[in-house]
Amino acid sequence: MIRLLTILIFILCSLSTYAQNGNLLSKSYNSYKAGELSEAKILIDSAAQSDQYKSQILTWYLKGFIYKDLFKKEPSDAARSEAVTSFAKLLEIDSTQKYEAESKQNLKYLASTYYNEAMQSLATNPQKSDSLFQSFEAAMNLTNDSTFDLKGSRMKYLLARGTTYVQKYRSDTTEVAREEAIASFQKVLALDSLNKKANYNLGVIYYNQAVNLILNADYDEIDILALSEFEDKSIELFEQSLPYMKAAYQVDPQDVNILEGLAGIYFGLKEFETSNKYKEELKALSE
Amino acid sequence: MVILLLTNSIPMATPGRLDGPPDPNAKIKALFLYNFTKYVEWPAATALMTPSFRIGVYGEYPNLVKELNNMAATKKHKDQPFKIINFFSIEDAVPCHIIYIAPEKTDDITALKRKLDVPILIVSDEIGAINKGAVINFFYESSKQRMEISPANAEKDNLKVSSQLLGVSKVVN
């Protein structure tokens, strides 16, 4: 803020055009400086729409700050989005790159608010979270920061998203929730095929589905003549689970949950020798 | 990031059986045993005359007992409620319509039949048990629970096995 003020005072005072009374930028800046954000907003919006100011770097610079502070004062998607758009516009037209670092810093701040909000909204409104996360990625892409691990953030978000849908599936058992969970973890694996958490969670989803299919079967619905077909379905799920759990094991062969998972999957597949091998490994870990 | 846990823990166990939940294989066996009540006929004249339809489990298989008890809580055999009886020695054995023999008790089949002396559908879970007098023996093939049936043993025990049940089983004598 202090830096902004210094820069703006210098620039605004040094340019006679801006020093004149009635200048929209000056007025907006003065309102901003006085903490009158609503007034500053009205003035900068007028400036940004006028032919006289819309091609000027300072217009977008000031607008970015005004909207950022409006968002900080009273968080709203519209203010934040307008701040991002303003800084993006500034980067687009600032051939001098004079304000690049500062604009990118502001974009990173705004991006971080999108990310945090996306994570917080997962439990209550996952659809909104997806939109917020997309905004985070878009804002971070504007910074063109090669040192930032955007892929890592994406994986963290997708893992959290998958977990949220698994929990949702546990409570309401809707097929949509299960599919969303699977899709989230699959996307993580597309970025990192050996991701332990994604592999483990996918293994668990299919394993649990197989076990629940059997344990919840009604005695009168599964006639002996159809038992073979019924077992085929559960075996298919155990088999779907296996490669994911094995991949997780490859990454961490001493994880208790993964060892339990493998023992359970092989048990479901009636491969008792292999199941016992993992149980022995599990036992050895606790000794 | 919350790591998911399996729905239940999987404890150590002897091959083919688990000591605690979840045990999908026990449920599958329970489904088979329940279905046997529909596809096997006990002779009216010599049948076990008890108010309940009795399914016994001879030996240690707590998960199977648990599954059968779950079934018994909601199902009936015609008008008869099910009663699940778990016993661990020949001395404690009581007459049942069906008795599942745990693998480690396979050698006791002859002695058990001699003691109870009523038509019992003996269901075993060990290779070679048909030769020891079991009518139906469970085995695994291609990850699936399968069964072999001895019509000869069934006839000796005065039991009538339906052709439908024979059709989905490996028939041996």
Coordinates of C-alpha atoms in Angstrom, one line a residue:
Chain A
M1 CA 0.0 0.0 0.0
I2 CA 2.8 2.4 1.0
R3 CA 4.6 1.5 -2.2
L4 CA 1.6 2.0 -4.3
L5 CA 0.9 5.4 -2.8
T6 CA 4.5 6.5 -3.4
I7 CA 4.4 5.4 -7.0
L8 CA 1.0 6.9 -7.6
I9 CA 1.9 10.2 -5.9
F10 CA 5.0 10.5 -8.0
I11 CA 3.3 9.6 -11.2
L12 CA 0.1 11.6 -10.7
C13 CA 2.0 14.7 -9.6
S14 CA 4.5 14.5 -12.4
L15 CA 2.0 14.3 -15.1
S16 CA 0.2 17.6 -15.6
T17 CA -2.7 15.9 -17.3
Y18 CA -3.5 14.1 -14.1
A19 CA -2.9 17.0 -11.9
Q20 CA -5.8 18.9 -13.3
N21 CA -9.0 19.1 -11.3
G22 CA -11.7 16.9 -12.7
N23 CA -9.3 14.2 -13.8
L24 CA -11.0 10.9 -13.1
L25 CA -7.8 9.1 -12.2
S26 CA -6.8 11.8 -9.7
K27 CA -10.2 11.9 -8.2
S28 CA -10.4 8.1 -7.9
Y29 CA -6.9 8.0 -6.4
N30 CA -7.8 10.7 -3.9
S31 CA -10.9 8.8 -2.8
Y32 CA -8.9 5.6 -2.5
K33 CA -6.3 7.4 -0.4
A34 CA -9.0 8.7 1.8
G35 CA -10.4 5.3 2.3
E36 CA -13.6 6.0 0.3
L37 CA -13.5 2.8 -1.7
S38 CA -17.1 3.0 -3.0
E39 CA -16.4 6.4 -4.5
A40 CA -13.0 5.4 -5.8
K41 CA -14.7 2.4 -7.5
I42 CA -17.3 4.6 -9.3
L43 CA -14.6 6.9 -10.5
I44 CA -12.2 4.3 -11.7
D45 CA -15.0 2.3 -13.4
S46 CA -15.8 5.5 -15.4
A47 CA -12.2 6.0 -16.2
A48 CA -11.8 2.4 -17.4
Q49 CA -14.7 2.9 -19.8
S50 CA -13.5 6.1 -21.2
D51 CA -11.3 6.3 -24.3
Q52 CA -9.1 8.8 -22.6
Y53 CA -8.1 6.4 -19.8
K54 CA -8.8 2.9 -20.8
S55 CA -5.5 2.4 -22.6
Q56 CA -3.4 3.9 -19.7
I57 CA -1.5 1.6 -17.4
L58 CA -2.3 3.6 -14.3
T59 CA -6.1 3.1 -14.8
W60 CA -5.8 -0.7 -14.5
Y61 CA -3.1 -0.4 -11.8
L62 CA -5.4 1.7 -9.6
K63 CA -8.5 -0.3 -10.5
G64 CA -6.7 -3.5 -9.4
F65 CA -5.9 -2.1 -6.1
I66 CA -9.3 -0.5 -5.5
Y67 CA -11.1 -3.8 -6.2
K68 CA -8.6 -5.8 -4.3
D69 CA -9.2 -3.7 -1.2
L70 CA -13.0 -3.8 -1.8
F71 CA -12.7 -7.6 -1.8
K72 CA -10.6 -7.5 1.4
K73 CA -13.1 -5.2 3.1
E74 CA -16.1 -7.2 2.0
P75 CA -15.3 -10.5 0.2
S76 CA -17.3 -10.9 -3.0
D77 CA -16.6 -12.9 -6.1
A78 CA -17.4 -9.9 -8.3
A79 CA -14.8 -7.6 -6.6
R80 CA -12.1 -10.2 -6.7
S81 CA -12.8 -11.1 -10.3
E82 CA -12.6 -7.4 -11.3
A83 CA -9.3 -7.1 -9.4
V84 CA -7.9 -10.1 -11.2
T85 CA -9.1 -8.8 -14.6
S86 CA -7.6 -5.3 -13.9
F87 CA -4.2 -6.7 -13.0
A88 CA -4.4 -9.0 -16.0
K89 CA -5.2 -6.0 -18.3
L90 CA -2.3 -4.1 -16.8
L91 CA 0.1 -7.0 -17.6
E92 CA -1.3 -7.1 -21.1
I93 CA -0.7 -3.4 -21.9
D94 CA 2.4 -2.7 -19.7
S95 CA 5.1 -2.9 -22.3
T96 CA 7.5 -1.3 -19.9
Q97 CA 7.0 -4.1 -17.4
K98 CA 7.3 -1.5 -14.7
Y99 CA 4.4 -2.8 -12.7
E100 CA 4.8 -6.4 -13.6
A101 CA 6.2 -7.7 -10.3
E102 CA 3.8 -5.8 -8.2
S103 CA 0.8 -6.9 -10.3
K104 CA 1.9 -10.5 -10.2
Q105 CA 2.3 -10.3 -6.4
N106 CA -1.3 -9.1 -6.2
L107 CA -2.5 -11.8 -8.5
K108 CA -0.8 -14.4 -6.3
Y109 CA -2.6 -13.0 -3.3
L110 CA -5.9 -13.1 -5.1
A111 CA -5.2 -16.6 -6.4
S112 CA -4.5 -17.8 -2.8
T113 CA -7.9 -16.5 -1.7
Y114 CA -9.5 -18.6 -4.5
Y115 CA -7.5 -21.7 -3.5
N116 CA -8.3 -21.4 0.2
E117 CA -12.0 -20.8 -0.5
A118 CA -12.1 -23.7 -3.0
M119 CA -10.7 -26.0 -0.3
Q120 CA -13.1 -24.7 2.3
S121 CA -16.1 -25.0 0.1
L122 CA -15.5 -28.6 -0.8
A123 CA -17.6 -30.0 2.0
T124 CA -20.6 -27.8 1.5
N125 CA -20.5 -26.9 -2.2
P126 CA -18.1 -28.9 -4.3
Q127 CA -19.5 -27.4 -7.6
K128 CA -18.6 -24.0 -6.4
S129 CA -15.2 -25.3 -5.3
D130 CA -14.4 -26.5 -8.8
S131 CA -15.2 -23.0 -10.2
L132 CA -13.1 -21.4 -7.5
F133 CA -10.2 -23.7 -8.2
Q134 CA -10.4 -22.9 -11.9
S135 CA -10.2 -19.2 -11.0
F136 CA -7.2 -19.9 -8.8
E137 CA -5.5 -21.7 -11.7
A138 CA -6.4 -18.9 -14.1
A139 CA -5.0 -16.2 -11.8
M140 CA -1.8 -18.2 -11.2
N141 CA -1.3 -18.7 -14.9
L142 CA -1.4 -15.0 -15.3
T143 CA 1.6 -14.7 -13.0
N144 CA 3.6 -17.0 -15.3
D145 CA 5.6 -18.1 -12.3
S146 CA 7.6 -21.2 -13.2
T147 CA 8.7 -21.6 -9.6
F148 CA 5.2 -22.2 -8.4
D149 CA 4.1 -25.8 -8.2
L150 CA 0.7 -25.5 -9.9
K151 CA 0.6 -29.2 -10.6
G152 CA 1.1 -29.9 -6.8
S153 CA -1.7 -27.6 -5.9
R154 CA -4.0 -29.3 -8.5
M155 CA -3.2 -32.7 -7.0
K156 CA -3.8 -31.5 -3.5
Y157 CA -7.1 -30.1 -4.5
L158 CA -8.2 -33.2 -6.4
L159 CA -7.2 -35.4 -3.5
A160 CA -9.3 -33.3 -1.1
R161 CA -12.1 -33.3 -3.7
G162 CA -12.0 -37.1 -4.0
T163 CA -12.0 -37.5 -0.2
T164 CA -15.0 -35.2 0.1
Y165 CA -17.0 -37.2 -2.4
V166 CA -16.0 -40.5 -0.7
Q167 CA -17.4 -39.1 2.5
K168 CA -20.5 -38.0 0.7
Y169 CA -20.9 -41.4 -0.8
R170 CA -20.6 -43.0 2.6
S171 CA -23.4 -40.9 4.0
D172 CA -25.8 -40.9 1.0
T173 CA -24.4 -43.8 -1.1
T174 CA -25.3 -42.0 -4.4
E175 CA -23.6 -43.4 -7.4
V176 CA -22.8 -39.8 -8.6
A177 CA -20.7 -39.2 -5.5
R178 CA -18.7 -42.4 -6.0
E179 CA -18.1 -41.6 -9.6
E180 CA -17.0 -38.1 -8.7
A181 CA -14.5 -39.5 -6.2
I182 CA -13.2 -41.9 -8.7
A183 CA -12.8 -39.2 -11.4
S184 CA -10.9 -37.0 -8.9
F185 CA -8.4 -39.7 -8.0
Q186 CA -8.0 -40.7 -11.6
K187 CA -7.1 -37.1 -12.5
V188 CA -4.5 -37.2 -9.8
L189 CA -3.0 -40.3 -11.3
A190 CA -3.0 -38.7 -14.7
L191 CA -0.6 -36.1 -13.2
D192 CA 1.3 -38.6 -11.1
S193 CA 0.6 -42.3 -11.8
L194 CA 2.4 -43.4 -8.6
N195 CA 0.6 -41.0 -6.2
K196 CA 0.1 -43.1 -3.1
K197 CA -3.0 -41.5 -1.8
A198 CA -4.9 -41.6 -5.1
N199 CA -3.9 -45.2 -5.7
Y200 CA -4.8 -46.2 -2.2
N201 CA -8.1 -44.4 -2.2
L202 CA -9.1 -45.9 -5.6
G203 CA -8.2 -49.3 -4.3
V204 CA -10.4 -48.7 -1.2
I205 CA -13.3 -47.5 -3.2
Y206 CA -13.5 -50.6 -5.4
Y207 CA -12.6 -52.9 -2.4
N208 CA -15.4 -51.4 -0.3
Q209 CA -17.8 -51.7 -3.2
A210 CA -17.0 -55.3 -3.6
V211 CA -17.3 -56.1 0.1
N212 CA -20.5 -54.0 0.6
L213 CA -22.1 -55.7 -2.5
I214 CA -21.7 -59.0 -0.8
L215 CA -22.4 -58.0 2.8
N216 CA -25.5 -56.1 1.9
A217 CA -26.9 -58.9 -0.4
D218 CA -30.4 -60.0 0.6
Y219 CA -30.7 -63.7 1.1
D220 CA -33.8 -64.0 -1.0
E221 CA -32.6 -61.8 -3.8
I222 CA -29.5 -63.9 -4.5
D223 CA -30.8 -67.3 -5.6
I224 CA -28.2 -70.1 -5.8
L225 CA -28.8 -70.2 -9.6
A226 CA -27.7 -66.6 -9.8
L227 CA -24.9 -66.8 -7.2
S228 CA -22.2 -67.4 -9.8
E229 CA -23.1 -64.2 -11.7
F230 CA -23.3 -62.3 -8.4
E231 CA -19.9 -63.5 -7.4
D232 CA -18.6 -62.4 -10.9
K233 CA -19.6 -58.8 -10.1
S234 CA -17.8 -58.8 -6.7
I235 CA -14.7 -60.4 -8.2
E236 CA -14.6 -57.9 -10.9
L237 CA -14.6 -55.1 -8.3
F238 CA -11.8 -56.8 -6.2
E239 CA -9.8 -57.1 -9.4
Q240 CA -10.4 -53.5 -10.2
S241 CA -9.1 -52.6 -6.7
L242 CA -6.0 -54.7 -6.9
P243 CA -3.7 -52.7 -9.3
Y244 CA -4.3 -49.5 -7.4
M245 CA -3.5 -51.0 -4.1
K246 CA -0.4 -52.7 -5.6
A247 CA 0.7 -49.3 -7.0
A248 CA 0.3 -47.8 -3.5
Y249 CA 2.3 -50.7 -2.0
Q250 CA 5.0 -50.1 -4.5
V251 CA 5.4 -46.5 -3.2
D252 CA 5.1 -47.4 0.5
P253 CA 5.4 -51.1 1.3
Q254 CA 5.2 -50.4 5.1
D255 CA 1.9 -48.6 5.2
V256 CA -0.4 -50.5 7.5
N257 CA -3.5 -49.5 5.6
I258 CA -2.1 -50.6 2.3
L259 CA -1.1 -53.9 3.7
E260 CA -4.5 -54.5 5.2
G261 CA -6.0 -53.5 1.9
L262 CA -3.9 -56.0 -0.1
A263 CA -4.6 -58.8 2.4
G264 CA -8.3 -58.0 2.1
I265 CA -8.4 -57.9 -1.7
Y266 CA -6.5 -61.1 -2.0
F267 CA -8.8 -62.6 0.6
G268 CA -11.8 -61.6 -1.4
L269 CA -10.2 -63.1 -4.5
K270 CA -9.7 -66.3 -2.5
E271 CA -6.0 -66.1 -3.0
F272 CA -5.3 -67.0 0.6
E273 CA -1.6 -67.6 0.3
T274 CA -1.0 -64.1 -1.0
S275 CA -3.4 -62.6 1.5
N276 CA -1.5 -64.3 4.3
K277 CA 1.8 -63.0 2.9
Y278 CA 0.6 -59.4 3.4
K279 CA -0.9 -60.3 6.8
E280 CA 2.6 -61.6 7.8
E281 CA 4.1 -58.3 6.6
L282 CA 1.6 -56.5 8.7
K283 CA 2.4 -58.6 11.7
A284 CA 6.1 -58.1 11.2
L285 CA 5.6 -54.3 11.3
S286 CA 3.9 -54.4 14.6
E287 CA 6.6 -56.6 16.2
Chain B
M1 CA -5.9 -34.7 3.4
V2 CA -8.0 -37.3 5.1
I3 CA -6.8 -40.8 4.4
L4 CA -9.6 -43.3 4.0
L5 CA -9.6 -46.4 6.0
L6 CA -11.1 -49.7 4.9
T7 CA -14.6 -50.1 6.1
N8 CA -13.4 -52.6 8.6
S9 CA -10.0 -53.9 9.7
I10 CA -8.8 -57.2 8.4
P11 CA -7.2 -59.3 11.1
M12 CA -4.9 -62.3 10.8
A13 CA -6.7 -65.6 10.1
T14 CA -6.2 -69.1 8.9
P15 CA -6.5 -69.6 5.1
G16 CA -9.9 -69.0 3.8
R17 CA -11.4 -67.6 7.0
L18 CA -11.2 -64.3 8.9
D19 CA -11.5 -63.9 12.6
G20 CA -13.4 -60.6 12.4
P21 CA -15.3 -58.4 10.0
P22 CA -15.5 -57.9 7.1
D23 CA -15.6 -61.5 5.8
P24 CA -17.3 -61.5 2.4
N25 CA -16.5 -65.2 2.0
A26 CA -18.5 -66.1 5.1
K27 CA -21.5 -64.2 3.7
I28 CA -21.2 -66.1 0.5
K29 CA -21.2 -69.4 2.3
A30 CA -24.2 -68.2 4.4
L31 CA -26.0 -67.4 1.1
F32 CA -25.2 -70.9 -0.1
L33 CA -26.4 -72.5 3.1
Y34 CA -29.6 -70.5 3.0
N35 CA -30.3 -71.6 -0.5
F36 CA -29.7 -75.2 0.3
T37 CA -32.9 -75.0 2.5
K38 CA -34.8 -74.3 -0.7
Y39 CA -33.2 -76.9 -3.0
V40 CA -32.9 -79.9 -0.6
E41 CA -35.8 -82.0 0.8
W42 CA -35.7 -83.7 4.1
P43 CA -37.8 -86.8 4.4
A44 CA -41.1 -86.1 6.1
A45 CA -41.2 -89.4 7.9
T46 CA -37.8 -89.3 9.5
A47 CA -37.2 -85.5 9.5
L48 CA -36.1 -83.7 12.5
M49 CA -39.2 -82.5 14.2
T50 CA -38.2 -79.3 15.9
P51 CA -40.1 -76.0 16.0
S52 CA -37.2 -74.3 14.3
F53 CA -35.2 -75.1 11.2
R54 CA -31.7 -75.8 12.6
I55 CA -28.4 -74.9 11.0
G56 CA -25.4 -76.0 12.9
V57 CA -21.8 -74.9 12.6
Y58 CA -19.4 -77.4 13.9
G59 CA -16.0 -75.8 14.8
E60 CA -14.6 -72.3 14.8
Y61 CA -16.1 -70.0 12.2
P62 CA -17.5 -67.0 14.1
N63 CA -18.1 -64.9 11.0
L64 CA -20.2 -67.6 9.4
V65 CA -22.2 -68.0 12.7
K66 CA -22.6 -64.2 12.7
E67 CA -23.9 -64.1 9.1
L68 CA -26.2 -67.0 9.7
N69 CA -27.6 -65.3 12.8
N70 CA -28.2 -62.1 10.7
M71 CA -30.0 -64.2 8.2
A72 CA -32.1 -66.0 10.9
A73 CA -33.2 -62.7 12.3
T74 CA -35.1 -61.8 9.2
K75 CA -35.8 -65.1 7.3
K76 CA -37.8 -68.2 7.8
H77 CA -37.8 -71.7 6.3
K78 CA -41.4 -71.9 5.2
D79 CA -43.1 -71.2 8.5
Q80 CA -40.2 -72.2 10.7
P81 CA -37.8 -69.7 12.2
F82 CA -34.2 -70.5 11.8
K83 CA -32.0 -71.5 14.8
I84 CA -28.3 -71.3 14.5
I85 CA -26.3 -73.6 16.7
N86 CA -22.5 -73.5 17.1
F87 CA -20.8 -76.4 18.8
F88 CA -17.2 -77.4 19.1
S89 CA -17.2 -81.1 20.1
I90 CA -19.1 -84.3 19.1
E91 CA -20.4 -84.5 22.7
D92 CA -22.0 -81.1 22.4
A93 CA -23.6 -81.8 18.9
V94 CA -27.3 -81.6 18.7
P95 CA -29.5 -82.7 15.8
C96 CA -29.8 -80.1 13.0
H97 CA -31.2 -80.0 9.4
I98 CA -27.9 -78.7 8.1
I99 CA -24.5 -78.8 9.7
Y100 CA -21.6 -76.9 8.3
I101 CA -18.3 -78.7 9.2
A102 CA -15.3 -76.4 9.6
P103 CA -12.2 -77.7 7.8
E104 CA -10.4 -78.8 11.0
K105 CA -13.4 -80.9 12.0
T106 CA -13.7 -82.8 8.7
D107 CA -12.4 -86.0 10.2
D108 CA -15.3 -86.0 12.6
I109 CA -18.1 -86.4 10.0
T110 CA -18.6 -90.1 10.4
A111 CA -18.7 -89.9 14.2
L112 CA -21.0 -86.9 14.1
K113 CA -23.5 -88.7 11.8
R114 CA -23.4 -91.8 14.0
K115 CA -24.1 -89.8 17.1
L116 CA -27.0 -87.7 15.7
D117 CA -28.6 -90.4 13.5
V118 CA -31.2 -88.2 11.7
P119 CA -31.1 -87.0 8.1
I120 CA -28.6 -84.2 8.1
L121 CA -27.3 -82.2 5.2
I122 CA -23.6 -82.3 6.0
V123 CA -21.8 -79.4 4.3
S124 CA -18.0 -79.5 4.5
D125 CA -15.2 -77.2 3.4
E126 CA -12.2 -79.4 2.8
I127 CA -11.0 -81.4 -0.2
G128 CA -11.8 -85.1 0.2
A129 CA -14.6 -84.5 2.6
I130 CA -17.1 -86.2 0.3
N131 CA -15.2 -89.4 0.8
K132 CA -15.8 -88.9 4.5
G133 CA -19.5 -88.7 4.2
A134 CA -20.3 -85.1 3.4
V135 CA -23.2 -84.5 0.9
I136 CA -22.0 -81.1 -0.2
N137 CA -18.4 -79.9 -0.1
F138 CA -17.3 -76.3 -0.7
F139 CA -14.2 -75.4 -2.7
Y140 CA -12.8 -72.4 -4.5
E141 CA -12.3 -72.2 -8.3
S142 CA -11.3 -69.1 -10.2
S143 CA -11.8 -66.9 -7.1
K144 CA -15.4 -68.2 -6.8
Q145 CA -17.1 -70.3 -4.2
R146 CA -18.1 -73.6 -5.8
M147 CA -19.5 -76.8 -4.5
E148 CA -19.4 -80.5 -5.2
I149 CA -22.4 -82.7 -4.4
S150 CA -22.5 -86.4 -3.9
P151 CA -26.0 -87.7 -4.8
A152 CA -24.9 -91.1 -3.4
N153 CA -24.2 -89.6 0.0
A154 CA -27.4 -87.6 -0.2
E155 CA -29.4 -90.8 -0.9
K156 CA -27.7 -92.6 2.0
D157 CA -28.8 -89.8 4.3
N158 CA -32.3 -89.8 2.9
L159 CA -32.0 -86.4 1.4
K160 CA -33.4 -85.3 -2.0
V161 CA -31.2 -82.8 -3.9
S162 CA -33.0 -80.9 -6.6
S163 CA -31.8 -81.1 -10.2
Q164 CA -31.4 -77.3 -10.2
L165 CA -28.9 -77.5 -7.4
L166 CA -27.1 -80.4 -9.1
G167 CA -27.0 -78.3 -12.3
V168 CA -24.9 -75.6 -10.6
S169 CA -22.6 -78.0 -8.8
K170 CA -19.9 -80.4 -9.6
V171 CA -21.5 -83.8 -9.2
V172 CA -19.3 -86.4 -7.6
N173 CA -19.7 -89.8 -6.0

